Tab-separated table of C-alpha atoms and ligand atoms in Angstrom:
chain	number	residue	atom	x	y	z
A	5	MET	CA	-8.427	20.976	-7.150
A	6	PRO	CA	-10.890	18.326	-8.278
A	7	GLY	CA	-13.453	16.977	-5.855
A	8	TYR	CA	-16.470	14.336	-5.471
A	9	VAL	CA	-20.139	15.089	-5.274
A	10	ILE	CA	-22.019	12.170	-4.108
A	11	ASN	CA	-25.802	11.899	-3.857
A	12	GLY	CA	-26.273	9.213	-0.949
A	13	ARG	CA	-28.537	6.157	-0.395
A	14	LYS	CA	-28.447	4.361	-3.807
A	15	THR	CA	-28.396	0.811	-3.629
A	16	LEU	CA	-25.142	-0.623	-4.998
A	17	THR	CA	-25.243	-3.950	-7.523
A	18	GLY	CA	-23.474	-5.706	-9.818
A	19	ARG	CA	-19.844	-6.463	-10.422
A	20	VAL	CA	-16.513	-4.387	-10.029
A	21	LYS	CA	-13.109	-5.791	-10.908
A	22	ILE	CA	-10.211	-4.960	-8.625
A	23	SER	CA	-7.059	-3.508	-10.263
A	24	GLY	CA	-3.470	-4.721	-9.549
A	25	ALA	CA	-2.030	-3.918	-6.167
A	26	LYS	CA	-0.417	-0.403	-5.652
A	27	ASN	CA	1.700	-1.713	-2.876
A	28	SER	CA	3.050	-4.369	-4.899
A	29	ALA	CA	3.473	-2.484	-8.185
A	30	LEU	CA	5.647	0.105	-6.630
A	31	LYS	CA	8.106	-2.336	-4.996
A	32	ILE	CA	8.331	-4.397	-8.265
A	33	MET	CA	8.951	-1.390	-10.380
A	34	ALA	CA	11.847	-0.470	-7.855
A	35	ALA	CA	13.329	-4.034	-8.108
A	36	ALA	CA	13.312	-4.020	-11.984
A	37	ILE	CA	16.235	-1.818	-11.565
A	38	LEU	CA	18.217	-4.956	-10.665
A	39	ALA	CA	17.458	-6.389	-14.111
A	40	ASP	CA	20.007	-6.486	-16.702
A	41	GLY	CA	17.297	-6.953	-19.498
A	42	LEU	CA	13.642	-6.085	-20.296
A	43	VAL	CA	11.042	-6.331	-17.727
A	44	THR	CA	7.617	-6.222	-18.610
A	45	LEU	CA	4.879	-6.015	-15.913
A	46	ARG	CA	1.176	-6.567	-16.300
A	47	ASN	CA	-1.961	-5.674	-14.113
A	48	VAL	CA	-0.235	-2.460	-13.011
A	49	PRO	CA	-2.684	-0.090	-11.797
A	50	ASP	CA	-2.970	3.420	-13.603
A	51	ILE	CA	-2.690	5.449	-10.385
A	52	GLU	CA	-0.873	8.936	-9.244
A	53	ASP	CA	1.692	6.792	-6.902
A	54	VAL	CA	2.721	4.556	-9.997
A	55	ASN	CA	2.978	7.518	-12.308
A	56	THR	CA	5.425	9.054	-9.577
A	57	MET	CA	7.486	5.968	-9.199
A	58	VAL	CA	7.717	6.116	-13.088
A	59	GLU	CA	9.309	9.623	-12.662
A	60	VAL	CA	11.377	8.346	-10.060
A	61	LEU	CA	12.689	5.567	-12.502
A	62	ARG	CA	13.187	8.212	-15.347
A	63	THR	CA	15.512	10.289	-13.053
A	64	LEU	CA	17.678	7.457	-12.804
A	65	ASN	CA	17.789	6.827	-16.532
A	66	VAL	CA	15.532	3.968	-16.724
A	67	ARG	CA	13.268	3.857	-19.827
A	68	LEU	CA	9.586	3.057	-19.451
A	69	ASP	CA	6.711	2.888	-21.426
A	70	PHE	CA	3.276	2.607	-19.791
A	71	ASP	CA	0.472	1.281	-22.072
A	72	LYS	CA	-2.212	2.692	-19.560
A	73	ASN	CA	-5.172	1.094	-21.444
A	74	ASN	CA	-3.974	-2.247	-20.988
A	75	ASN	CA	-1.953	-1.710	-17.617
A	76	ILE	CA	1.271	-2.864	-19.083
A	77	LEU	CA	4.345	-1.498	-18.180
A	78	GLU	CA	7.555	-1.986	-20.042
A	79	ILE	CA	10.891	-1.279	-17.897
A	80	ASP	CA	14.287	-0.957	-19.441
A	81	PRO	CA	16.908	-0.685	-16.761
A	82	SER	CA	20.057	-1.302	-19.057
A	83	MET	CA	20.829	2.399	-19.207
A	84	ILE	CA	20.639	3.477	-15.408
A	85	ASN	CA	23.013	5.758	-14.368
A	86	SER	CA	22.163	7.425	-11.507
A	87	TYR	CA	21.961	6.438	-7.645
A	88	GLU	CA	19.921	9.623	-6.375
A	89	ALA	CA	16.325	9.589	-5.522
A	90	PRO	CA	15.316	13.490	-5.403
A	91	TYR	CA	13.404	15.386	-2.678
A	92	GLU	CA	10.669	16.613	-4.975
A	93	LEU	CA	9.696	12.954	-5.638
A	94	VAL	CA	10.231	11.197	-2.332
A	95	ARG	CA	8.059	14.241	-0.978
A	96	LYS	CA	5.310	13.398	-3.337
A	97	MET	CA	5.457	9.589	-2.265
A	98	ARG	CA	7.347	8.065	0.480
A	99	ALA	CA	7.283	4.719	-1.336
A	100	SER	CA	10.175	6.173	-3.414
A	101	VAL	CA	12.678	5.345	-0.870
A	102	LEU	CA	12.133	1.823	-2.051
A	103	VAL	CA	14.718	2.531	-4.819
A	104	ALA	CA	17.544	2.479	-2.025
A	105	GLY	CA	18.013	-1.210	-1.596
A	106	PRO	CA	18.156	-2.112	-5.437
A	107	LEU	CA	20.562	0.908	-5.887
A	108	LEU	CA	22.741	0.204	-3.152
A	109	THR	CA	23.368	-3.318	-4.005
A	110	LYS	CA	23.771	-2.566	-7.572
A	111	PHE	CA	25.916	0.619	-7.380
A	112	GLY	CA	27.550	0.373	-4.000
A	113	LYS	CA	26.133	3.680	-3.140
A	114	VAL	CA	22.789	5.582	-2.821
A	115	LYS	CA	21.524	9.088	-2.016
A	116	VAL	CA	17.859	9.435	-1.027
A	117	ALA	CA	15.881	12.281	0.342
A	118	ILE	CA	14.654	11.778	3.911
A	119	PRO	CA	10.914	11.233	3.473
A	120	GLY	CA	9.781	12.799	6.587
A	121	GLY	CA	6.606	12.331	8.535
A	122	CYS	CA	3.226	12.123	6.647
A	123	ASN	CA	-0.626	12.497	7.320
A	124	ILE	CA	-1.031	9.129	9.075
A	125	GLY	CA	2.387	9.425	11.178
A	126	ALA	CA	6.010	9.982	11.749
A	127	ARG	CA	7.043	7.045	9.492
A	128	GLN	CA	10.790	6.657	10.083
A	129	ILE	CA	13.213	4.420	8.083
A	130	ASP	CA	15.758	3.836	10.752
A	131	ILE	CA	15.070	-0.124	10.441
A	132	HIS	CA	15.653	0.450	6.769
A	133	LEU	CA	19.012	1.850	7.494
A	134	LYS	CA	20.000	-0.364	10.258
A	135	GLY	CA	19.770	-3.313	7.983
A	136	PHE	CA	21.643	-1.622	5.230
A	137	GLU	CA	24.362	-1.209	7.844
A	138	GLU	CA	24.277	-5.032	8.577
A	139	LEU	CA	24.707	-5.868	5.114
A	140	GLY	CA	28.040	-3.635	5.238
A	141	ALA	CA	26.932	-0.238	4.401
A	142	LYS	CA	27.728	3.007	6.362
A	143	ASN	CA	25.030	5.701	6.217
A	144	TYR	CA	25.285	9.596	6.904
A	145	ILE	CA	22.914	12.295	6.599
A	146	GLU	CA	23.641	15.656	4.682
A	147	HIS	CA	21.299	18.555	3.575
A	148	GLY	CA	18.250	16.509	4.217
A	149	TYR	CA	19.341	13.384	2.176
A	150	ILE	CA	20.693	9.931	3.614
A	151	ASN	CA	23.967	8.807	1.899
A	152	CYS	CA	24.674	4.991	2.105
A	153	SER	CA	27.714	3.512	0.580
A	154	ALA	CA	29.207	0.046	0.766
A	155	ASP	CA	32.073	-0.092	3.427
A	156	ILE	CA	34.755	-1.854	1.266
A	157	LYS	CA	36.965	-2.198	4.180
A	158	LYS	CA	34.358	-3.595	6.510
A	159	ILE	CA	32.957	-6.168	3.991
A	160	LYS	CA	35.651	-7.355	1.856
A	161	THR	CA	33.906	-9.300	-0.699
A	162	SER	CA	35.406	-11.599	-2.947
A	163	GLY	CA	33.844	-10.985	-6.018
A	164	LYS	CA	32.162	-7.959	-7.558
A	165	ALA	CA	29.303	-7.798	-4.895
A	166	ASN	CA	28.944	-4.490	-3.107
A	167	LEU	CA	27.144	-5.812	0.074
A	168	LYS	CA	27.731	-8.949	2.202
A	169	GLY	CA	25.003	-11.381	3.314
A	170	ALA	CA	24.123	-11.161	7.152
A	171	ILE	CA	21.405	-12.111	9.762
A	172	ILE	CA	19.366	-9.180	10.133
A	173	ASN	CA	16.771	-9.121	13.149
A	174	LEU	CA	14.059	-6.631	12.431
A	175	ASP	CA	13.081	-4.350	15.526
A	176	PHE	CA	9.305	-4.247	14.111
A	177	PRO	CA	8.011	-6.188	10.960
A	178	SER	CA	8.204	-3.284	8.707
A	179	ARG	CA	6.989	-3.803	5.374
A	180	GLY	CA	9.033	-1.162	3.627
A	181	ALA	CA	12.475	-2.375	5.526
A	182	THR	CA	11.678	-5.906	4.688
A	183	GLU	CA	11.342	-5.032	1.008
A	184	ASN	CA	14.321	-2.756	0.704
A	185	LEU	CA	16.550	-5.287	2.512
A	186	MET	CA	15.355	-8.098	0.347
A	187	MET	CA	16.048	-6.311	-2.753
A	188	ALA	CA	19.697	-5.211	-1.329
A	189	ALA	CA	20.373	-9.085	-0.178
A	190	VAL	CA	19.528	-10.585	-3.591
A	191	MET	CA	22.834	-9.389	-5.062
A	192	ALA	CA	24.839	-9.325	-1.774
A	193	GLU	CA	27.583	-11.844	-1.366
A	194	GLY	CA	26.652	-15.029	0.458
A	195	HIS	CA	23.598	-15.901	2.725
A	196	THR	CA	21.154	-13.213	4.264
A	197	VAL	CA	18.254	-14.413	6.602
A	198	ILE	CA	15.832	-11.281	7.661
A	199	ASN	CA	14.098	-12.395	10.736
A	200	ASN	CA	10.861	-10.677	12.311
A	201	ALA	CA	10.037	-9.813	8.514
A	202	ALA	CA	6.605	-8.553	7.503
A	203	CYS	CA	4.563	-11.560	6.013
A	204	GLU	CA	2.202	-9.351	3.755
A	205	LYS	CA	1.089	-10.784	0.547
A	206	GLU	CA	2.801	-8.379	-1.308
A	207	ILE	CA	6.084	-9.635	-0.094
A	208	VAL	CA	5.488	-13.079	-1.275
A	209	ASP	CA	4.509	-11.019	-4.660
A	210	LEU	CA	7.905	-9.114	-4.437
A	211	ALA	CA	9.695	-12.503	-3.595
A	212	ASN	CA	8.150	-14.288	-6.665
A	213	PHE	CA	9.089	-11.342	-9.039
A	214	LEU	CA	12.942	-11.465	-7.690
A	215	SER	CA	12.796	-15.224	-8.229
A	216	THR	CA	11.563	-14.724	-11.583
A	217	LEU	CA	14.469	-12.539	-12.317
A	218	GLY	CA	16.783	-15.205	-11.001
A	219	ALA	CA	17.193	-14.320	-7.336
A	220	GLU	CA	17.354	-17.300	-4.550
A	221	ILE	CA	14.982	-16.525	-2.028
A	222	GLU	CA	13.023	-18.705	0.140
A	223	GLY	CA	10.436	-17.853	2.894
A	224	GLY	CA	8.584	-14.702	1.326
A	225	GLY	CA	5.574	-14.403	3.473
A	226	THR	CA	6.978	-15.888	6.532
A	227	ASP	CA	8.808	-14.200	9.404
A	228	SER	CA	12.186	-15.438	8.238
A	229	ILE	CA	13.223	-14.894	4.867
A	230	LYS	CA	16.533	-16.678	3.313
A	231	ILE	CA	18.263	-15.077	0.541
A	232	THR	CA	21.392	-16.410	-1.077
A	233	GLY	CA	22.951	-13.616	-3.235
A	234	VAL	CA	23.678	-13.903	-7.004
A	235	SER	CA	25.864	-11.618	-9.494
A	236	LYS	CA	23.309	-11.380	-11.949
A	237	LEU	CA	19.704	-10.764	-12.383
A	238	GLY	CA	17.232	-10.761	-15.220
A	239	SER	CA	19.299	-11.122	-18.006
A	240	GLY	CA	16.694	-12.011	-20.933
A	241	SER	CA	13.017	-10.775	-20.968
A	242	THR	CA	10.986	-10.824	-17.937
A	243	ASP	CA	7.311	-10.875	-17.797
A	244	TYR	CA	5.302	-10.714	-14.604
A	245	THR	CA	1.789	-10.252	-13.615
A	246	ILE	CA	0.988	-7.951	-10.530
A	247	MET	CA	-1.431	-9.476	-7.836
A	248	PRO	CA	-4.761	-7.797	-7.256
A	249	ASP	CA	-5.176	-4.944	-4.579
A	250	SER	CA	-6.293	-6.355	-1.395
A	251	ILE	CA	-7.050	-3.021	-0.088
A	252	GLU	CA	-9.366	-1.874	-3.164
A	253	ALA	CA	-11.013	-5.005	-2.735
A	254	GLY	CA	-11.708	-4.399	1.164
A	255	THR	CA	-12.760	-0.898	0.048
A	256	PHE	CA	-15.404	-2.132	-2.393
A	257	ILE	CA	-16.453	-4.855	0.286
A	258	ALA	CA	-17.198	-2.326	2.715
A	259	ALA	CA	-18.845	-0.033	0.090
A	260	ALA	CA	-21.322	-3.080	-0.473
A	261	ALA	CA	-21.713	-3.730	3.095
A	262	LEU	CA	-22.942	-0.094	3.604
A	263	CYS	CA	-25.447	-0.075	0.617
A	264	GLY	CA	-25.034	-3.331	-1.527
A	265	LYS	CA	-27.373	-5.931	-2.823
A	266	LYS	CA	-25.388	-8.656	-4.095
A	267	VAL	CA	-22.227	-6.930	-5.374
A	268	GLU	CA	-19.675	-9.292	-6.913
A	269	VAL	CA	-16.164	-8.005	-5.930
A	270	GLN	CA	-14.052	-9.772	-8.589
A	271	ASP	CA	-10.146	-10.238	-8.129
A	272	ALA	CA	-10.723	-10.179	-4.322
A	273	VAL	CA	-8.728	-13.003	-3.009
A	274	TRP	CA	-10.605	-14.052	0.427
A	275	ASN	CA	-7.423	-15.582	1.728
A	276	ASN	CA	-5.285	-12.252	1.378
A	277	ILE	CA	-8.071	-10.430	3.546
A	278	GLU	CA	-9.498	-13.054	5.721
A	279	ILE	CA	-9.559	-11.247	9.043
A	280	PHE	CA	-11.243	-8.250	7.448
A	281	CYS	CA	-13.902	-10.443	5.598
A	282	GLN	CA	-14.244	-12.271	9.174
A	283	LYS	CA	-15.107	-8.990	10.805
A	284	ILE	CA	-17.593	-7.899	8.152
A	285	LYS	CA	-19.093	-11.271	8.683
A	286	GLU	CA	-19.343	-10.789	12.393
A	287	ILE	CA	-21.166	-7.817	11.963
A	288	GLY	CA	-23.974	-9.506	10.095
A	289	ILE	CA	-23.143	-8.510	6.517
A	290	ASP	CA	-23.943	-11.358	4.102
A	291	ILE	CA	-20.415	-12.166	2.646
A	292	SER	CA	-19.007	-15.112	1.034
A	293	PRO	CA	-16.195	-16.355	-1.496
A	294	ALA	CA	-17.437	-17.538	-4.451
A	295	GLY	CA	-14.543	-19.312	-6.091
A	296	GLY	CA	-10.980	-18.516	-5.572
A	297	ARG	CA	-10.887	-14.683	-6.604
A	298	THR	CA	-14.582	-13.345	-6.151
A	299	VAL	CA	-16.256	-12.319	-2.760
A	300	VAL	CA	-20.022	-11.810	-2.935
A	301	VAL	CA	-21.364	-9.218	-0.545
A	302	SER	CA	-25.108	-8.057	0.435
A	303	ARG	CA	-26.154	-5.818	3.281
A	304	PRO	CA	-29.177	-7.750	4.839
A	305	LYS	CA	-32.269	-6.331	6.209
A	306	LYS	CA	-31.490	-7.754	9.796
A	307	VAL	CA	-29.767	-5.306	12.512
A	308	LEU	CA	-26.226	-5.281	12.439
A	309	LYS	CA	-23.992	-6.119	15.481
A	310	PRO	CA	-20.798	-3.860	16.713
A	311	VAL	CA	-17.513	-5.286	16.913
A	312	ASN	CA	-14.043	-4.445	18.331
A	313	ILE	CA	-11.087	-4.220	15.952
A	314	SER	CA	-7.246	-3.928	16.644
A	315	THR	CA	-4.882	-3.250	13.658
A	316	LEU	CA	-1.921	-5.073	13.447
A	317	PRO	CA	0.902	-6.237	10.984
A	318	TYR	CA	-0.397	-9.386	8.629
A	319	PRO	CA	-2.144	-11.631	9.316
A	320	GLY	CA	-3.643	-8.936	11.651
A	321	PHE	CA	-6.392	-6.644	10.719
A	322	PRO	CA	-4.870	-4.258	8.140
A	323	THR	CA	-4.348	-0.681	9.029
A	324	ASP	CA	-5.217	0.312	5.682
A	325	LEU	CA	-8.878	-0.669	5.982
A	326	GLN	CA	-9.261	0.801	9.564
A	327	PRO	CA	-10.927	3.841	8.307
A	328	VAL	CA	-13.401	2.160	6.024
A	329	ILE	CA	-14.639	-0.421	8.542
A	330	ALA	CA	-15.005	2.841	10.697
A	331	VAL	CA	-17.505	4.074	8.309
A	332	LEU	CA	-19.400	0.942	8.487
A	333	LEU	CA	-19.465	0.735	12.211
A	334	SER	CA	-20.409	4.355	12.481
A	335	VAL	CA	-23.649	3.161	11.310
A	336	VAL	CA	-24.091	-0.278	13.125
A	337	PRO	CA	-26.134	0.081	16.529
A	338	GLY	CA	-24.104	-0.219	19.557
A	339	LEU	CA	-20.525	0.448	20.863
A	340	SER	CA	-17.581	-0.669	18.532
A	341	ILE	CA	-13.884	0.070	19.647
A	342	ILE	CA	-11.101	0.320	17.116
A	343	THR	CA	-7.452	0.239	18.282
A	344	GLU	CA	-4.880	1.530	15.988
A	345	ASN	CA	-1.399	-0.056	16.819
A	346	VAL	CA	0.554	0.650	13.427
A	347	PHE	CA	0.565	4.346	12.571
A	348	GLU	CA	0.163	7.085	15.489
A	349	ASN	CA	-1.973	9.506	13.356
A	350	ARG	CA	-4.802	7.492	11.676
A	351	PHE	CA	-7.850	8.740	13.128
A	352	MET	CA	-7.704	12.422	11.306
A	353	TYR	CA	-10.850	11.423	9.256
A	354	VAL	CA	-12.830	10.915	12.366
A	355	GLU	CA	-13.614	14.880	12.945
A	356	GLU	CA	-14.948	14.791	9.378
A	357	LEU	CA	-17.010	11.760	9.947
A	358	ASN	CA	-18.553	13.357	13.129
A	359	ARG	CA	-19.366	16.432	10.982
A	360	MET	CA	-21.693	14.179	8.860
A	361	GLY	CA	-23.243	12.805	12.191
A	362	ALA	CA	-21.182	10.041	13.503
A	363	ASN	CA	-20.675	9.760	17.157
A	364	ILE	CA	-17.075	8.583	17.539
A	365	LYS	CA	-14.732	9.724	20.332
A	366	ILE	CA	-10.806	9.342	20.297
A	367	ASP	CA	-8.940	8.291	23.204
A	368	GLY	CA	-5.329	7.919	22.572
A	369	HIS	CA	-5.061	5.278	20.091
A	370	HIS	CA	-8.475	3.884	20.547
A	371	ALA	CA	-11.749	5.224	18.705
A	372	VAL	CA	-14.906	4.421	20.552
A	373	ILE	CA	-17.644	4.554	18.199
A	374	ASN	CA	-21.421	4.811	19.124
A	375	GLY	CA	-23.479	3.696	16.059
A	376	VAL	CA	-25.874	6.291	14.827
A	377	LYS	CA	-29.012	5.502	12.755
A	378	MET	CA	-28.051	7.878	9.595
A	379	LEU	CA	-25.056	9.986	8.508
A	380	SER	CA	-26.106	13.359	6.737
A	381	GLY	CA	-24.073	14.787	3.653
A	382	ALA	CA	-21.717	17.308	4.008
A	383	PRO	CA	-18.745	19.206	2.541
A	384	VAL	CA	-15.475	16.943	3.966
A	385	LYS	CA	-12.096	16.712	3.208
A	386	ALA	CA	-9.767	13.613	2.483
A	387	PHE	CA	-6.712	13.544	4.600
A	388	ASP	CA	-4.980	10.822	3.116
A	389	LEU	CA	-5.610	8.084	0.804
A	390	ARG	CA	-7.367	5.511	2.929
A	391	ALA	CA	-9.132	8.235	4.980
A	392	GLY	CA	-10.299	9.734	1.473
A	393	ALA	CA	-11.810	6.462	0.603
A	394	ALA	CA	-13.725	6.392	3.908
A	395	MET	CA	-14.941	9.772	3.179
A	396	VAL	CA	-16.514	8.758	0.118
A	397	LEU	CA	-17.845	5.554	1.385
A	398	ALA	CA	-19.764	7.621	4.064
A	399	GLY	CA	-21.226	9.784	1.173
A	400	LEU	CA	-22.518	6.533	-0.375
A	401	VAL	CA	-24.683	5.857	2.683
A	402	ALA	CA	-25.305	9.299	3.933
A	403	GLU	CA	-28.642	11.017	3.355
A	404	GLY	CA	-28.288	14.071	0.976
A	405	THR	CA	-25.191	15.480	-0.898
A	406	THR	CA	-21.590	14.865	0.228
A	407	GLU	CA	-18.684	17.065	-1.377
A	408	VAL	CA	-15.325	15.268	-0.817
A	409	TYR	CA	-12.501	17.887	-1.533
A	410	ASP	CA	-8.782	16.955	-1.795
A	411	ILE	CA	-9.372	13.780	-3.932
A	412	GLN	CA	-5.693	13.904	-5.330
A	413	HIS	CA	-4.970	11.705	-2.257
A	414	ILE	CA	-7.596	9.038	-3.231
A	415	GLN	CA	-6.280	9.332	-7.017
A	416	ARG	CA	-2.851	8.170	-5.674
A	417	GLY	CA	-4.270	4.589	-4.869
A	418	TYR	CA	-7.249	3.859	-6.735
A	419	GLU	CA	-7.758	3.259	-10.127
A	420	ASN	CA	-10.971	4.635	-11.736
A	421	PHE	CA	-12.317	4.842	-8.005
A	422	HIS	CA	-15.650	6.914	-8.982
A	423	SER	CA	-16.393	5.370	-12.638
A	424	LYS	CA	-16.363	1.787	-10.684
A	425	LEU	CA	-18.568	3.083	-8.297
A	426	ARG	CA	-20.892	4.509	-10.636
A	427	VAL	CA	-21.088	1.068	-12.706
A	428	LEU	CA	-22.376	-0.381	-9.416
A	429	GLY	CA	-25.022	2.237	-9.155
A	430	ALA	CA	-23.632	5.046	-7.041
A	431	ASP	CA	-24.396	8.846	-7.792
A	432	ILE	CA	-21.038	10.190	-7.778
A	433	SER	CA	-19.150	12.631	-10.226
A	434	VAL	CA	-16.127	14.748	-10.354
A	435	VAL	CA	-16.442	18.441	-10.353
B	514	UD1	C1	3.282	-0.135	4.074
B	514	UD1	C2	2.178	0.400	3.004
B	514	UD1	C3	1.024	1.116	3.812
B	514	UD1	C4	0.703	0.274	5.016
B	514	UD1	C5	1.680	-0.032	5.754
B	514	UD1	C6	1.385	-0.948	7.206
B	514	UD1	C7	3.503	0.556	0.950
B	514	UD1	C8	3.673	1.786	-0.271
B	514	UD1	N1	2.598	1.283	1.980
B	514	UD1	O1	3.777	1.101	4.374
B	514	UD1	O2	-0.183	1.385	2.957
B	514	UD1	O3	-0.276	1.080	5.940
B	514	UD1	O4	2.798	-0.837	5.046
B	514	UD1	O5	0.903	-2.123	6.658
B	514	UD1	O6	3.552	-0.419	0.904
B	514	UD1	N2	8.610	2.171	11.182
B	514	UD1	C9	9.379	2.641	11.806
B	514	UD1	N3	11.060	2.475	11.282
B	514	UD1	C10	11.139	2.266	10.196
B	514	UD1	C11	10.009	1.501	9.154
B	514	UD1	C12	8.768	1.698	9.901
B	514	UD1	O7	9.486	3.158	13.007
B	514	UD1	O8	12.339	2.077	9.549
B	514	UD1	C13	7.123	2.230	11.909
B	514	UD1	C14	6.361	3.175	11.040
B	514	UD1	O9	6.530	4.559	11.412
B	514	UD1	C15	4.832	2.555	11.154
B	514	UD1	C16	5.320	1.208	11.345
B	514	UD1	O10	6.491	1.138	11.478
B	514	UD1	O11	4.540	2.954	12.659
B	514	UD1	C17	4.699	0.379	10.013
B	514	UD1	O12	5.468	0.718	9.073
B	514	UD1	P1	5.828	-0.027	7.648
B	514	UD1	O13	5.415	-1.417	7.838
B	514	UD1	O14	7.200	0.048	7.356
B	514	UD1	O15	4.909	0.774	6.694
B	514	UD1	P2	5.347	1.023	5.153
B	514	UD1	O16	6.088	0.021	4.486
B	514	UD1	O17	5.791	2.505	5.189
């Protein structure tokens, strides 16, 4: 297994360009199933999760051609002939369940392996399934798979549609459920309203893509999404560019806050991670937007201030940036408290950080951080994608050498992570 070796305390400076958003690309790839014609996606990050979604779509007999040098992915779904997402791929990547919505509406049935829990929590899909039922599907579980099929007797659509529009009130603004239901509803007969919907910018990106295919969809990015079903999508060729990755942007901003001198983070959209940038500012870091899509960050000489943070669905503080800001707060003098409200198991990295000299105590879903002067390099483990990135950031600011193991988790979601850090001046290599 590869790992990173980092010699810490190098000053980061210069420019880094953020890649396309993982959490947008994966959903838009799944949505491409709905098209009749060719879909060309640009700014698709060359990361492991995208490769897994390519495999998922290939098992459905979708043709794909990924030009990794130019980040262009061509998807031809015209020969699709399967409605099953197998266990070995869903196990690898939970977001594989996002093919359920488009397959259900296209074929009237879908069979998807139950994803199960993961390192950050139990992660149910009950809200997705409840929504499918509202749209007229029935679900049953057998041999570790969820089988959903349109309940023809119940929905009695007048045309060819497999599902029927409905008012769906989500119990929680789950991103995955919002996306799955949007993709299912765009070809359902009549009107659908998704209330208490997730509002993340990636939802807007998915709505924009579906509109480009010809879907009738309003309110993406608000808590009430209104959809009128259509019978055909994407008949001609469709060309779409994926939005930049806000979490990657936040990770580089946090790296610059730890050890940066005028780092320009390009394709970082301030408005997409405003609350994160505001917290970084509150800590005392010099951070400002420079034009629409660049954020400039420097660590000042003055003493930094502790802050309290609570993660929440958008526009709240993003749970995915919780581990990286924890690393920053671990070396800010004073007491900071982080409250994790989205996932129940997102402090696994704390033990590793404490092994590097941090002073963090976990109390239920709170992390109580007593800032220390310095972290010291140690061998550590990447528990999951964002926790792994946090370990790398800890290595950048620590004295001495840090070895980060299990970096396959990091490679799932960051394109050329170590190369981008090296360009900024970090001493990091893969072994
Ligand atoms: C997405 C992101 C992930 C991010 C998370 C929260 C992708 C591929 N991943 O994950 O990076 O951390 O949003 O912003 O886009 N829940 C249920 N039942 C459900 C669905 C969700 O109980 O049917 C719970 C989950 O267990 C979790 C919370 O709701 O505690 C949030 O989950 P959700 O918003 O669905 O996250 P994902 O879409 O899985």
